[in-house]
């Protein structure tokens, strides 16, 4: 909001109303000529979601971002409002109470939320990561039970894969699950788990066959957060995205019913990794949103700040920094859209998703750093927004697969081409 502009609450739009509106938009859009070939124009429905997300982000999230960063408080009120607007859990299929949006629409929404605060956006997006294994591999009862509850009320879920000794090296996971009668008993420790302190349930990857290869050694489980034997660690105080809840948790003789196995025993690794094809484009879109914010803040400052008798945007050194930021934002956004579109066509997008993730992460980090440079001494001060952007940006090169791991994936995909 502009200085002096009043902030107002957005009216709640129940999910049922959003689903009706979505059908109406599709009916109206169907009368338009069918598109052929490449098109960069969003559909009426996509524009509606962009407008809704932008309004919510700029009028509700942005004014609270600095305070949330200072206090590291979990953004529950924003999550509740986002859920009422249909901006949370957007990929849950309609038959389980969700909107059933595609990756393109999800990435559009994510970019807008990230523009305001990537800590809040990460809290939103982590639900999608936890839910994706259930969407991809869950049976009907699992989907009704665990996706249905996420649609009905503002609940959080967590993707429990990373461990103190196993991040990029997923095959190094030491958490184990042993079958005992009609239950599985899980023991181990997870670390750096987003939303863990507020999760209603976890997706947990555990080793179930110590002699098998990585592709068959692991099993995915849905674990209710109130199951006896789960102990939460402290909230970690991170460099950036401080309002996002990140912590570890331990599982000590945690009993999980066999009905909570996702797919079948031994399919966990495939399920866990398959989720990334769907979730990496939205994560990359969050990086684009941060980069766009950095560009917007730097441009506005460069137009206002004067040195040597003229706005600093008229100095070539500053102008070229802004130009490079714009180049990065526009091209990263296109790559995100390409990767998102590919998975929405039902095709494997691993190669494109990894390119989007690594490129958008690097664009975000450079854009934030250049924004601080343009602000000069002011950029190093917490009273200005760009130092937060610089701290928040770093994690995009780390979580959901480091930039180095993305390059491993890309190079392997290239080598495997026929």
mmCIF file of C-alpha atoms in Angstrom:
data_model
loop_
_atom_site.group_PDB
_atom_site.id
_atom_site.type_symbol
_atom_site.label_atom_id
_atom_site.label_comp_id
_atom_site.label_asym_id
_atom_site.label_seq_id
_atom_site.Cartn_x
_atom_site.Cartn_y
_atom_site.Cartn_z
ATOM 1 C CA UNK A 1 0.000 0.000 0.000
ATOM 2 C CA UNK A 2 1.086 3.578 -0.650
ATOM 3 C CA UNK A 3 2.063 5.744 2.354
ATOM 4 C CA UNK A 4 -1.114 6.864 4.105
ATOM 5 C CA UNK A 5 -3.295 4.324 2.306
ATOM 6 C CA UNK A 6 -5.629 2.466 4.621
ATOM 7 C CA UNK A 7 -5.358 -1.255 4.869
ATOM 8 C CA UNK A 8 -8.655 -3.150 4.719
ATOM 9 C CA UNK A 9 -9.678 -6.742 5.191
ATOM 10 C CA UNK A 10 -10.556 -8.769 2.151
ATOM 11 C CA UNK A 11 -13.992 -10.371 2.158
ATOM 12 C CA UNK A 12 -13.940 -14.098 2.785
ATOM 13 C CA UNK A 13 -14.691 -16.189 -0.292
ATOM 14 C CA UNK A 14 -15.582 -19.734 0.713
ATOM 15 C CA UNK A 15 -14.079 -22.478 -1.403
ATOM 16 C CA UNK A 16 -17.542 -23.453 -2.625
ATOM 17 C CA UNK A 17 -18.015 -19.962 -4.099
ATOM 18 C CA UNK A 18 -14.587 -20.137 -5.720
ATOM 19 C CA UNK A 19 -15.385 -23.477 -7.335
ATOM 20 C CA UNK A 20 -18.656 -22.072 -8.740
ATOM 21 C CA UNK A 21 -16.831 -18.998 -10.017
ATOM 22 C CA UNK A 22 -14.175 -21.192 -11.593
ATOM 23 C CA UNK A 23 -16.781 -23.158 -13.535
ATOM 24 C CA UNK A 24 -18.396 -19.905 -14.687
ATOM 25 C CA UNK A 25 -15.058 -18.531 -15.895
ATOM 26 C CA UNK A 26 -14.382 -21.737 -17.823
ATOM 27 C CA UNK A 27 -17.857 -21.629 -19.403
ATOM 28 C CA UNK A 28 -17.375 -18.018 -20.412
ATOM 29 C CA UNK A 29 -13.860 -18.671 -21.705
ATOM 30 C CA UNK A 30 -15.023 -21.625 -23.796
ATOM 31 C CA UNK A 31 -16.837 -19.219 -26.113
ATOM 32 C CA UNK A 32 -13.527 -17.615 -27.106
ATOM 33 C CA UNK A 33 -11.596 -18.942 -30.111
ATOM 34 C CA UNK A 34 -9.372 -21.898 -29.274
ATOM 35 C CA UNK A 35 -5.706 -21.015 -28.874
ATOM 36 C CA UNK A 36 -3.118 -22.582 -31.081
ATOM 37 C CA UNK A 37 0.638 -22.505 -30.699
ATOM 38 C CA UNK A 38 2.511 -20.396 -28.156
ATOM 39 C CA UNK A 39 0.482 -17.882 -26.154
ATOM 40 C CA UNK A 40 1.696 -15.608 -23.372
ATOM 41 C CA UNK A 41 -1.735 -14.254 -22.447
ATOM 42 C CA UNK A 42 -3.199 -15.630 -19.193
ATOM 43 C CA UNK A 43 -6.676 -17.082 -19.333
ATOM 44 C CA UNK A 44 -9.530 -15.225 -17.657
ATOM 45 C CA UNK A 45 -9.346 -17.701 -14.783
ATOM 46 C CA UNK A 46 -5.584 -17.303 -14.377
ATOM 47 C CA UNK A 47 -5.941 -13.515 -14.360
ATOM 48 C CA UNK A 48 -8.633 -13.763 -11.713
ATOM 49 C CA UNK A 49 -6.363 -15.786 -9.436
ATOM 50 C CA UNK A 50 -3.461 -13.410 -10.081
ATOM 51 C CA UNK A 51 -5.594 -10.405 -9.150
ATOM 52 C CA UNK A 52 -6.899 -12.125 -6.026
ATOM 53 C CA UNK A 53 -3.431 -13.213 -4.887
ATOM 54 C CA UNK A 54 -1.942 -9.793 -5.629
ATOM 55 C CA UNK A 55 -4.627 -7.990 -3.661
ATOM 56 C CA UNK A 56 -4.195 -10.301 -0.696
ATOM 57 C CA UNK A 57 -0.391 -10.137 -0.846
ATOM 58 C CA UNK A 58 -0.074 -6.382 -1.108
ATOM 59 C CA UNK A 59 -2.853 -5.380 1.248
ATOM 60 C CA UNK A 60 -2.574 -8.114 3.859
ATOM 61 C CA UNK A 61 0.870 -9.759 3.772
ATOM 62 C CA UNK A 62 3.198 -6.892 2.822
ATOM 63 C CA UNK A 63 2.201 -4.557 5.688
ATOM 64 C CA UNK A 64 2.953 -7.332 8.198
ATOM 65 C CA UNK A 65 6.134 -8.705 6.619
ATOM 66 C CA UNK A 66 8.661 -6.606 8.561
ATOM 67 C CA UNK A 67 7.017 -7.368 11.905
ATOM 68 C CA UNK A 68 6.853 -11.081 11.145
ATOM 69 C CA UNK A 69 10.545 -10.976 10.240
ATOM 70 C CA UNK A 70 11.425 -9.251 13.529
ATOM 71 C CA UNK A 71 9.313 -11.483 15.757
ATOM 72 C CA UNK A 72 9.611 -14.738 13.771
ATOM 73 C CA UNK A 73 5.950 -15.292 14.645
ATOM 74 C CA UNK A 74 4.104 -17.911 12.623
ATOM 75 C CA UNK A 75 1.615 -16.148 10.280
ATOM 76 C CA UNK A 76 -1.513 -17.979 11.424
ATOM 77 C CA UNK A 77 -3.937 -15.123 10.733
ATOM 78 C CA UNK A 78 -2.648 -14.765 7.173
ATOM 79 C CA UNK A 79 -2.866 -18.521 6.672
ATOM 80 C CA UNK A 80 -6.496 -18.515 7.829
ATOM 81 C CA UNK A 81 -7.367 -15.645 5.491
ATOM 82 C CA UNK A 82 -5.483 -17.251 2.630
ATOM 83 C CA UNK A 83 -7.383 -20.486 3.186
ATOM 84 C CA UNK A 84 -10.736 -18.678 3.167
ATOM 85 C CA UNK A 85 -9.792 -17.058 -0.149
ATOM 86 C CA UNK A 86 -8.781 -20.350 -1.759
ATOM 87 C CA UNK A 87 -5.081 -19.467 -1.922
ATOM 88 C CA UNK A 88 -3.935 -22.394 0.233
ATOM 89 C CA UNK A 89 -3.793 -26.037 -0.915
ATOM 90 C CA UNK A 90 -4.639 -24.969 -4.464
ATOM 91 C CA UNK A 91 -3.619 -28.292 -6.052
ATOM 92 C CA UNK A 92 -6.005 -30.503 -4.063
ATOM 93 C CA UNK A 93 -8.426 -32.077 -6.572
ATOM 94 C CA UNK A 94 -12.027 -30.864 -6.573
ATOM 95 C CA UNK A 95 -13.369 -34.270 -5.503
ATOM 96 C CA UNK A 96 -11.595 -33.781 -2.162
ATOM 97 C CA UNK A 97 -12.830 -30.227 -1.662
ATOM 98 C CA UNK A 98 -9.999 -28.327 -3.367
ATOM 99 C CA UNK A 99 -9.806 -26.157 -6.457
ATOM 100 C CA UNK A 100 -7.769 -28.627 -8.494
ATOM 101 C CA UNK A 101 -5.557 -25.923 -9.981
ATOM 102 C CA UNK A 102 -2.672 -26.782 -12.276
ATOM 103 C CA UNK A 103 0.976 -25.931 -11.805
ATOM 104 C CA UNK A 104 0.679 -22.848 -14.016
ATOM 105 C CA UNK A 105 -2.033 -21.353 -11.834
ATOM 106 C CA UNK A 106 -0.207 -22.381 -8.673
ATOM 107 C CA UNK A 107 2.968 -20.666 -9.849
ATOM 108 C CA UNK A 108 1.056 -17.492 -10.686
ATOM 109 C CA UNK A 109 -0.380 -17.385 -7.164
ATOM 110 C CA UNK A 110 2.960 -18.212 -5.537
ATOM 111 C CA UNK A 111 4.806 -15.396 -7.310
ATOM 112 C CA UNK A 112 2.316 -12.855 -6.019
ATOM 113 C CA UNK A 113 2.506 -14.118 -2.434
ATOM 114 C CA UNK A 114 6.312 -14.214 -2.535
ATOM 115 C CA UNK A 115 6.448 -10.604 -3.722
ATOM 116 C CA UNK A 116 5.051 -9.624 -0.330
ATOM 117 C CA UNK A 117 6.959 -12.073 1.900
ATOM 118 C CA UNK A 118 8.649 -15.325 1.000
ATOM 119 C CA UNK A 119 8.450 -16.499 4.606
ATOM 120 C CA UNK A 120 4.663 -16.468 4.421
ATOM 121 C CA UNK A 121 4.779 -17.919 0.911
ATOM 122 C CA UNK A 122 6.976 -20.798 2.086
ATOM 123 C CA UNK A 123 4.510 -21.631 4.858
ATOM 124 C CA UNK A 124 1.758 -21.765 2.222
ATOM 125 C CA UNK A 125 3.819 -23.713 -0.303
ATOM 126 C CA UNK A 126 5.123 -26.310 2.161
ATOM 127 C CA UNK A 127 1.570 -27.632 2.426
ATOM 128 C CA UNK A 128 1.651 -28.349 -1.282
ATOM 129 C CA UNK A 129 4.899 -30.301 -0.916
ATOM 130 C CA UNK A 130 3.500 -32.459 1.894
ATOM 131 C CA UNK A 131 0.239 -33.054 0.042
ATOM 132 C CA UNK A 132 1.781 -33.934 -3.319
ATOM 133 C CA UNK A 133 2.836 -37.519 -2.408
ATOM 134 C CA UNK A 134 -0.760 -38.141 -1.281
ATOM 135 C CA UNK A 135 -2.153 -36.599 -4.472
ATOM 136 C CA UNK A 136 0.180 -38.710 -6.611
ATOM 137 C CA UNK A 137 0.173 -42.036 -4.763
ATOM 138 C CA UNK A 138 -2.574 -42.017 -2.152
ATOM 139 C CA UNK A 139 -5.544 -44.345 -2.378
ATOM 140 C CA UNK A 140 -9.121 -43.084 -2.256
ATOM 141 C CA UNK A 141 -9.472 -43.372 1.511
ATOM 142 C CA UNK A 142 -6.156 -41.636 2.179
ATOM 143 C CA UNK A 143 -7.075 -38.762 -0.115
ATOM 144 C CA UNK A 144 -10.510 -38.318 1.424
ATOM 145 C CA UNK A 145 -9.108 -38.399 4.937
ATOM 146 C CA UNK A 146 -5.985 -36.282 4.612
ATOM 147 C CA UNK A 147 -6.662 -34.007 1.637
ATOM 148 C CA UNK A 148 -10.288 -33.545 2.594
ATOM 149 C CA UNK A 149 -9.434 -32.184 6.022
ATOM 150 C CA UNK A 150 -6.972 -29.697 4.493
ATOM 151 C CA UNK A 151 -9.767 -28.311 2.330
ATOM 152 C CA UNK A 152 -12.265 -28.090 5.165
ATOM 153 C CA UNK A 153 -10.186 -25.996 7.553
ATOM 154 C CA UNK A 154 -6.841 -24.165 7.666
ATOM 155 C CA UNK A 155 -4.489 -26.973 8.650
ATOM 156 C CA UNK A 156 -0.799 -27.406 7.920
ATOM 157 C CA UNK A 157 1.204 -30.456 6.863
ATOM 158 C CA UNK A 158 4.923 -31.219 6.534
ATOM 159 C CA UNK A 159 7.191 -33.157 4.190
ATOM 160 C CA UNK A 160 9.494 -35.158 6.461
ATOM 161 C CA UNK A 161 12.413 -36.375 4.386
ATOM 162 C CA UNK A 162 15.552 -34.387 5.295
ATOM 163 C CA UNK A 163 17.635 -35.606 8.248
ATOM 164 C CA UNK A 164 20.668 -34.261 10.122
ATOM 165 C CA UNK A 165 22.899 -36.539 8.023
ATOM 166 C CA UNK A 166 20.841 -36.698 4.831
ATOM 167 C CA UNK A 167 19.783 -33.679 2.833
ATOM 168 C CA UNK A 168 20.824 -33.809 -0.799
ATOM 169 C CA UNK A 169 21.841 -37.436 -0.257
ATOM 170 C CA UNK A 170 18.340 -38.806 0.235
ATOM 171 C CA UNK A 171 19.656 -42.365 -0.030
ATOM 172 C CA UNK A 172 21.531 -41.709 3.212
ATOM 173 C CA UNK A 173 18.341 -41.488 5.271
ATOM 174 C CA UNK A 174 18.669 -43.421 8.522
ATOM 175 C CA UNK A 175 15.067 -43.335 9.763
ATOM 176 C CA UNK A 176 13.722 -46.897 9.724
ATOM 177 C CA UNK A 177 10.298 -48.522 9.688
ATOM 178 C CA UNK A 178 9.749 -52.135 10.720
ATOM 179 C CA UNK A 179 6.538 -54.074 10.087
ATOM 180 C CA UNK A 180 5.000 -55.549 13.246
ATOM 181 C CA UNK A 181 1.625 -57.166 12.698
ATOM 182 C CA UNK A 182 -0.749 -54.678 11.074
ATOM 183 C CA UNK A 183 1.431 -51.698 12.014
ATOM 184 C CA UNK A 184 4.754 -50.173 11.123
ATOM 185 C CA UNK A 185 7.073 -48.919 13.865
ATOM 186 C CA UNK A 186 9.162 -45.907 12.877
ATOM 187 C CA UNK A 187 12.344 -44.693 14.565
ATOM 188 C CA UNK A 188 14.547 -41.810 13.462
ATOM 189 C CA UNK A 189 15.091 -38.103 13.329
ATOM 190 C CA UNK A 190 14.081 -35.477 10.764
ATOM 191 C CA UNK A 191 15.575 -31.997 10.419
ATOM 192 C CA UNK A 192 14.870 -28.675 8.669
ATOM 193 C CA UNK A 193 11.203 -29.552 8.249
ATOM 194 C CA UNK A 194 8.995 -26.630 7.236
ATOM 195 C CA UNK A 195 5.712 -26.239 9.156
ATOM 196 C CA UNK A 196 6.702 -29.070 11.509
ATOM 197 C CA UNK A 197 5.724 -27.156 14.630
ATOM 198 C CA UNK A 198 2.197 -26.608 13.324
ATOM 199 C CA UNK A 199 1.617 -29.710 11.202
ATOM 200 C CA UNK A 200 -1.535 -31.778 11.478
ATOM 201 C CA UNK A 201 0.218 -34.665 9.732
ATOM 202 C CA UNK A 202 3.541 -35.549 8.134
ATOM 203 C CA UNK A 203 4.693 -37.316 5.015
ATOM 204 C CA UNK A 204 7.596 -39.396 6.357
ATOM 205 C CA UNK A 205 10.149 -41.288 4.280
ATOM 206 C CA UNK A 206 11.746 -44.223 6.088
ATOM 207 C CA UNK A 207 14.004 -47.129 5.159
ATOM 208 C CA UNK A 208 12.157 -50.442 5.155
ATOM 209 C CA UNK A 209 14.668 -52.674 3.369
ATOM 210 C CA UNK A 210 18.315 -52.252 4.341
ATOM 211 C CA UNK A 211 19.541 -54.587 1.599
ATOM 212 C CA UNK A 212 17.725 -53.027 -1.362
ATOM 213 C CA UNK A 213 18.907 -50.254 -3.666
ATOM 214 C CA UNK A 214 17.750 -46.690 -2.948
ATOM 215 C CA UNK A 215 14.931 -47.005 -5.464
ATOM 216 C CA UNK A 216 13.360 -49.879 -3.495
ATOM 217 C CA UNK A 217 14.669 -49.392 0.047
ATOM 218 C CA UNK A 218 12.271 -46.706 1.241
ATOM 219 C CA UNK A 219 8.575 -46.421 2.013
ATOM 220 C CA UNK A 220 6.422 -43.345 2.376
ATOM 221 C CA UNK A 221 4.040 -43.000 5.322
ATOM 222 C CA UNK A 222 1.316 -40.594 6.372
ATOM 223 C CA UNK A 223 1.896 -39.949 10.062
ATOM 224 C CA UNK A 224 -0.570 -38.016 12.217
ATOM 225 C CA UNK A 225 1.241 -35.352 14.210
ATOM 226 C CA UNK A 226 -0.406 -36.380 17.482
ATOM 227 C CA UNK A 227 0.851 -39.954 17.244
ATOM 228 C CA UNK A 228 2.621 -40.991 20.480
ATOM 229 C CA UNK A 229 6.398 -41.045 20.128
ATOM 230 C CA UNK A 230 6.758 -37.854 18.042
ATOM 231 C CA UNK A 231 8.789 -35.134 19.746
ATOM 232 C CA UNK A 232 9.186 -31.718 18.163
ATOM 233 C CA UNK A 233 12.469 -29.831 18.326
ATOM 234 C CA UNK A 234 12.837 -26.085 18.824
ATOM 235 C CA UNK A 235 12.016 -23.593 16.117
ATOM 236 C CA UNK A 236 15.235 -22.811 14.252
ATOM 237 C CA UNK A 237 16.218 -19.136 13.944
ATOM 238 C CA UNK A 238 17.288 -18.881 10.336
ATOM 239 C CA UNK A 239 18.982 -16.186 8.287
ATOM 240 C CA UNK A 240 15.802 -15.359 6.400
ATOM 241 C CA UNK A 241 12.159 -16.355 5.952
ATOM 242 C CA UNK A 242 11.972 -16.164 9.719
ATOM 243 C CA UNK A 243 8.209 -16.419 10.097
ATOM 244 C CA UNK A 244 8.278 -19.804 8.382
ATOM 245 C CA UNK A 245 8.445 -22.556 10.994
ATOM 246 C CA UNK A 246 11.477 -24.784 10.496
ATOM 247 C CA UNK A 247 12.490 -27.420 13.030
ATOM 248 C CA UNK A 248 13.418 -31.029 13.548
ATOM 249 C CA UNK A 249 11.411 -33.826 15.107
ATOM 250 C CA UNK A 250 12.165 -37.294 16.383
ATOM 251 C CA UNK A 251 10.176 -40.488 15.987
ATOM 252 C CA UNK A 252 10.619 -43.000 18.786
ATOM 253 C CA UNK A 253 8.689 -46.253 18.375
ATOM 254 C CA UNK A 254 5.994 -44.403 16.461
ATOM 255 C CA UNK A 255 3.290 -46.862 15.436
ATOM 256 C CA UNK A 256 1.624 -46.208 12.086
ATOM 257 C CA UNK A 257 -1.217 -48.369 10.753
ATOM 258 C CA UNK A 258 -0.529 -50.254 7.535
ATOM 259 C CA UNK A 259 -3.367 -48.314 5.912
ATOM 260 C CA UNK A 260 -1.153 -45.210 6.090
ATOM 261 C CA UNK A 261 1.484 -46.591 3.732
ATOM 262 C CA UNK A 262 1.558 -44.573 0.504
ATOM 263 C CA UNK A 263 1.586 -46.825 -2.529
ATOM 264 C CA UNK A 264 3.280 -50.027 -1.450
ATOM 265 C CA UNK A 265 6.435 -50.774 0.555
ATOM 266 C CA UNK A 266 9.552 -49.916 -1.426
ATOM 267 C CA UNK A 267 7.944 -47.165 -3.538
ATOM 268 C CA UNK A 268 8.724 -44.307 -1.162
ATOM 269 C CA UNK A 269 11.801 -42.945 -2.902
ATOM 270 C CA UNK A 270 10.019 -42.764 -6.247
ATOM 271 C CA UNK A 271 6.998 -41.069 -4.685
ATOM 272 C CA UNK A 272 9.082 -38.563 -2.730
ATOM 273 C CA UNK A 273 11.198 -37.588 -5.719
ATOM 274 C CA UNK A 274 8.216 -37.529 -8.085
ATOM 275 C CA UNK A 275 6.606 -34.850 -5.938
ATOM 276 C CA UNK A 276 9.430 -32.445 -6.833
ATOM 277 C CA UNK A 277 8.439 -32.335 -10.498
ATOM 278 C CA UNK A 278 5.212 -30.710 -9.318
ATOM 279 C CA UNK A 279 6.588 -28.547 -6.501
ATOM 280 C CA UNK A 280 9.842 -27.190 -7.905
ATOM 281 C CA UNK A 281 8.117 -24.843 -10.405
ATOM 282 C CA UNK A 282 6.119 -23.114 -7.622
ATOM 283 C CA UNK A 283 9.270 -22.834 -5.498
ATOM 284 C CA UNK A 284 11.066 -21.269 -8.457
ATOM 285 C CA UNK A 285 8.095 -18.960 -8.874
ATOM 286 C CA UNK A 286 8.584 -17.801 -5.302
ATOM 287 C CA UNK A 287 12.146 -16.843 -6.200
ATOM 288 C CA UNK A 288 10.805 -14.901 -9.188
ATOM 289 C CA UNK A 289 8.396 -13.062 -6.909
ATOM 290 C CA UNK A 290 11.253 -12.051 -4.619
ATOM 291 C CA UNK A 291 13.353 -10.925 -7.579
ATOM 292 C CA UNK A 292 10.446 -8.863 -8.922
ATOM 293 C CA UNK A 293 10.073 -7.194 -5.530
ATOM 294 C CA UNK A 294 13.799 -6.399 -5.477
ATOM 295 C CA UNK A 295 13.522 -4.848 -8.929
ATOM 296 C CA UNK A 296 10.446 -2.837 -7.982
ATOM 297 C CA UNK A 297 12.032 -1.488 -4.800
ATOM 298 C CA UNK A 298 15.349 -0.694 -6.494
ATOM 299 C CA UNK A 299 13.689 1.044 -9.450
ATOM 300 C CA UNK A 300 11.495 3.188 -7.189
ATOM 301 C CA UNK A 301 14.498 4.167 -5.070
ATOM 302 C CA UNK A 302 16.650 4.916 -8.122
ATOM 303 C CA UNK A 303 13.988 7.252 -9.494
ATOM 304 C CA UNK A 304 13.792 9.155 -6.204
ATOM 305 C CA UNK A 305 17.402 9.213 -4.977
ATOM 306 C CA UNK A 306 19.578 11.926 -6.533
ATOM 307 C CA UNK A 307 23.340 12.270 -6.768
ATOM 308 C CA UNK A 308 25.402 14.724 -8.770
ATOM 309 C CA UNK A 309 22.253 16.636 -9.605
ATOM 310 C CA UNK A 310 20.153 13.850 -11.138
ATOM 311 C CA UNK A 311 18.273 10.665 -10.194
ATOM 312 C CA UNK A 312 20.665 7.760 -9.839
ATOM 313 C CA UNK A 313 18.709 5.796 -12.444
ATOM 314 C CA UNK A 314 20.258 8.148 -14.987
ATOM 315 C CA UNK A 315 23.738 6.973 -14.052
ATOM 316 C CA UNK A 316 24.738 4.125 -16.340
ATOM 317 C CA UNK A 317 26.219 2.085 -13.489
ATOM 318 C CA UNK A 318 22.845 1.967 -11.726
ATOM 319 C CA UNK A 319 20.764 1.741 -14.893
ATOM 320 C CA UNK A 320 22.639 -1.340 -16.040
ATOM 321 C CA UNK A 321 22.134 -3.038 -12.681
ATOM 322 C CA UNK A 322 18.397 -2.496 -13.071
ATOM 323 C CA UNK A 323 18.488 -3.711 -16.665
ATOM 324 C CA UNK A 324 20.217 -6.926 -15.626
ATOM 325 C CA UNK A 325 17.654 -7.432 -12.864
ATOM 326 C CA UNK A 326 14.828 -7.042 -15.384
ATOM 327 C CA UNK A 327 16.464 -9.511 -17.772
ATOM 328 C CA UNK A 328 16.728 -12.068 -14.987
ATOM 329 C CA UNK A 329 13.151 -11.628 -13.757
ATOM 330 C CA UNK A 330 11.565 -11.879 -17.196
ATOM 331 C CA UNK A 331 13.548 -14.913 -18.322
ATOM 332 C CA UNK A 332 13.191 -16.750 -14.995
ATOM 333 C CA UNK A 333 9.431 -16.224 -15.100
ATOM 334 C CA UNK A 334 9.285 -17.687 -18.597
ATOM 335 C CA UNK A 335 11.219 -20.775 -17.519
ATOM 336 C CA UNK A 336 8.906 -21.285 -14.538
ATOM 337 C CA UNK A 337 5.890 -21.060 -16.821
ATOM 338 C CA UNK A 338 7.463 -23.519 -19.268
ATOM 339 C CA UNK A 339 8.181 -26.087 -16.542
ATOM 340 C CA UNK A 340 4.724 -25.594 -15.040
ATOM 341 C CA UNK A 341 2.984 -25.951 -18.387
ATOM 342 C CA UNK A 342 4.878 -29.154 -19.178
ATOM 343 C CA UNK A 343 3.736 -30.960 -16.020
ATOM 344 C CA UNK A 344 0.184 -29.722 -16.593
ATOM 345 C CA UNK A 345 0.248 -31.539 -19.928
ATOM 346 C CA UNK A 346 0.874 -34.768 -18.052
ATOM 347 C CA UNK A 347 4.467 -35.001 -19.225
ATOM 348 C CA UNK A 348 7.664 -35.489 -17.233
ATOM 349 C CA UNK A 349 9.241 -32.109 -16.524
ATOM 350 C CA UNK A 350 12.229 -33.046 -14.348
ATOM 351 C CA UNK A 351 14.739 -31.384 -16.681
ATOM 352 C CA UNK A 352 12.729 -28.177 -17.072
ATOM 353 C CA UNK A 353 11.782 -28.000 -13.384
ATOM 354 C CA UNK A 354 15.423 -28.231 -12.310
ATOM 355 C CA UNK A 355 16.423 -25.523 -14.783
ATOM 356 C CA UNK A 356 13.643 -23.291 -13.454
ATOM 357 C CA UNK A 357 14.642 -23.929 -9.845
ATOM 358 C CA UNK A 358 18.378 -23.292 -10.203
ATOM 359 C CA UNK A 359 17.994 -20.315 -12.535
ATOM 360 C CA UNK A 360 15.277 -18.552 -10.539
ATOM 361 C CA UNK A 361 17.266 -19.065 -7.325
ATOM 362 C CA UNK A 362 20.342 -17.427 -8.833
ATOM 363 C CA UNK A 363 18.293 -14.579 -10.314
ATOM 364 C CA UNK A 364 16.687 -13.928 -6.930
ATOM 365 C CA UNK A 365 19.996 -13.848 -5.089
ATOM 366 C CA UNK A 366 21.612 -11.540 -7.626
ATOM 367 C CA UNK A 367 18.583 -9.251 -7.808
ATOM 368 C CA UNK A 368 18.427 -8.913 -4.029
ATOM 369 C CA UNK A 369 22.154 -8.249 -3.781
ATOM 370 C CA UNK A 370 22.018 -5.651 -6.562
ATOM 371 C CA UNK A 371 19.030 -3.987 -4.909
ATOM 372 C CA UNK A 372 21.027 -3.579 -1.711
ATOM 373 C CA UNK A 373 23.877 -2.106 -3.774
ATOM 374 C CA UNK A 374 21.542 0.410 -5.412
ATOM 375 C CA UNK A 375 20.208 1.457 -2.004
ATOM 376 C CA UNK A 376 23.784 1.925 -0.808
ATOM 377 C CA UNK A 377 24.134 2.358 2.943
ATOM 378 C CA UNK A 378 20.368 2.413 3.316
ATOM 379 C CA UNK A 379 20.187 -1.041 1.797
ATOM 380 C CA UNK A 380 22.280 -2.413 4.655
ATOM 381 C CA UNK A 381 19.760 -1.120 7.188
ATOM 382 C CA UNK A 382 16.712 -3.026 8.390
ATOM 383 C CA UNK A 383 14.502 0.056 8.054
ATOM 384 C CA UNK A 384 14.555 -0.546 4.306
ATOM 385 C CA UNK A 385 13.012 -3.677 2.723
ATOM 386 C CA UNK A 386 15.881 -4.894 0.553
ATOM 387 C CA UNK A 387 18.124 -6.285 3.302
ATOM 388 C CA UNK A 388 15.303 -8.689 4.204
ATOM 389 C CA UNK A 389 15.044 -9.698 0.552
ATOM 390 C CA UNK A 390 18.754 -10.497 0.486
ATOM 391 C CA UNK A 391 18.469 -12.699 3.585
ATOM 392 C CA UNK A 392 15.310 -14.385 2.339
ATOM 393 C CA UNK A 393 16.749 -15.124 -1.104
ATOM 394 C CA UNK A 394 19.565 -17.436 -0.013
ATOM 395 C CA UNK A 395 17.361 -20.388 0.889
ATOM 396 C CA UNK A 396 16.116 -20.716 -2.709
ATOM 397 C CA UNK A 397 19.537 -22.060 -3.641
ATOM 398 C CA UNK A 398 19.277 -24.651 -0.850
ATOM 399 C CA UNK A 399 15.837 -26.081 -0.145
ATOM 400 C CA UNK A 400 13.951 -28.508 -2.394
ATOM 401 C CA UNK A 401 17.281 -29.475 -3.880
ATOM 402 C CA UNK A 402 20.392 -27.292 -3.825
ATOM 403 C CA UNK A 403 21.547 -25.528 -6.968
ATOM 404 C CA UNK A 404 24.340 -28.063 -7.203
ATOM 405 C CA UNK A 405 21.884 -30.965 -7.077
ATOM 406 C CA UNK A 406 19.785 -29.304 -9.774
ATOM 407 C CA UNK A 407 22.861 -29.256 -12.010
ATOM 408 C CA UNK A 408 23.423 -32.946 -11.311
ATOM 409 C CA UNK A 409 19.825 -33.640 -12.373
ATOM 410 C CA UNK A 410 20.083 -31.478 -15.495
ATOM 411 C CA UNK A 411 23.350 -33.060 -16.596
ATOM 412 C CA UNK A 412 22.009 -36.573 -16.058
ATOM 413 C CA UNK A 413 18.914 -35.760 -18.063
ATOM 414 C CA UNK A 414 21.142 -34.494 -20.885
ATOM 415 C CA UNK A 415 23.321 -37.619 -20.772
ATOM 416 C CA UNK A 416 20.269 -39.890 -20.908
ATOM 417 C CA UNK A 417 18.826 -38.317 -24.060
ATOM 418 C CA UNK A 418 18.712 -40.455 -27.158
#
